[in-house]
CSV table of C-alpha atoms in Angstrom, one decimal:
chain,number,residue,atom,x,y,z
A,27,MET,CA,-6.5,-3.9,-4.6
A,28,LYS,CA,-10.1,-3.7,-3.3
A,29,ASN,CA,-11.0,-3.7,0.4
A,30,GLN,CA,-12.7,-7.1,0.0
A,31,GLU,CA,-9.5,-8.5,-1.4
A,32,ILE,CA,-7.5,-7.0,1.5
A,33,ARG,CA,-9.8,-8.4,4.1
A,34,ALA,CA,-9.4,-11.9,2.6
A,35,LEU,CA,-5.6,-11.8,3.2
A,36,SER,CA,-4.0,-13.3,6.3
A,37,ALA,CA,-1.9,-11.3,8.7
A,38,GLU,CA,1.4,-12.6,7.2
A,39,GLN,CA,0.2,-11.8,3.6
A,40,LEU,CA,-0.9,-8.3,4.8
A,41,GLN,CA,2.6,-7.7,6.2
A,42,GLU,CA,4.3,-8.9,3.0
A,43,GLN,CA,2.0,-6.7,0.8
A,44,LEU,CA,2.6,-3.8,3.1
A,45,LYS,CA,6.4,-4.2,2.8
A,46,ALA,CA,6.1,-4.4,-1.0
A,47,GLU,CA,3.9,-1.4,-1.3
A,48,LYS,CA,6.2,0.7,0.9
A,49,GLN,CA,9.1,-0.1,-1.4
A,50,GLN,CA,7.0,0.8,-4.4
A,51,LEU,CA,6.0,4.1,-2.8
A,52,GLN,CA,9.7,4.9,-2.1
A,53,LYS,CA,10.7,4.2,-5.7
A,54,LEU,CA,7.8,6.4,-7.0
A,55,THR,CA,8.8,9.2,-4.6
A,56,PHE,CA,12.4,9.1,-5.7
A,57,ALA,CA,11.5,8.9,-9.4
A,58,HIS,CA,9.2,11.9,-9.0
A,59,ALA,CA,11.9,13.9,-7.2
A,60,VAL,CA,14.4,13.3,-10.0
A,61,SER,CA,12.0,14.0,-12.9
A,62,PRO,CA,8.2,14.2,-12.9
A,63,ILE,CA,6.6,10.9,-13.3
A,64,GLU,CA,3.9,10.3,-15.9
A,65,ASN,CA,1.0,9.8,-13.5
A,66,PRO,CA,1.7,11.5,-10.1
A,67,MET,CA,-1.7,10.2,-8.8
A,68,ARG,CA,0.0,6.8,-8.4
A,69,ILE,CA,1.8,8.2,-5.3
A,70,ARG,CA,-1.5,9.1,-3.7
A,71,GLU,CA,-3.1,5.8,-4.6
A,72,SER,CA,-0.1,4.0,-3.1
A,73,ARG,CA,-0.3,5.9,0.2
A,74,LYS,CA,-4.0,5.2,0.5
A,75,LEU,CA,-3.4,1.5,-0.2
A,76,ILE,CA,-0.7,1.4,2.6
A,77,ALA,CA,-3.2,3.0,5.0
A,78,ARG,CA,-5.9,0.4,4.0
A,79,LEU,CA,-3.3,-2.4,4.6
A,80,TYR,CA,-2.4,-0.9,8.1
A,81,THR,CA,-6.1,-0.7,9.0
A,82,ALA,CA,-6.8,-4.3,8.0
A,83,LEU,CA,-3.7,-5.5,9.8
A,84,THR,CA,-4.8,-3.7,13.0
A,85,ALA,CA,-8.3,-5.1,12.7
A,86,LYS,CA,-6.9,-8.6,12.4
A,87,SER,CA,-4.6,-8.2,15.4
A,88,ASN,CA,-7.5,-6.9,17.5
A,89,GLN,CA,-9.7,-9.8,16.5
A,90,ALA,CA,-7.2,-12.5,17.7
């Protein structure tokens, strides 16, 4: 998801996306702990996306 797409989302959509991405990260982390996953860079990408979502959510709440 690109930054432009993230900025276009509403606060509610950002929270929903954040919740879904956190669950995805948890699944990836557990799967990687049990046996190495095929592409471990997905964990890093997921963490960075969560950070971007938090940043956009904070920016939206400061605007209002």
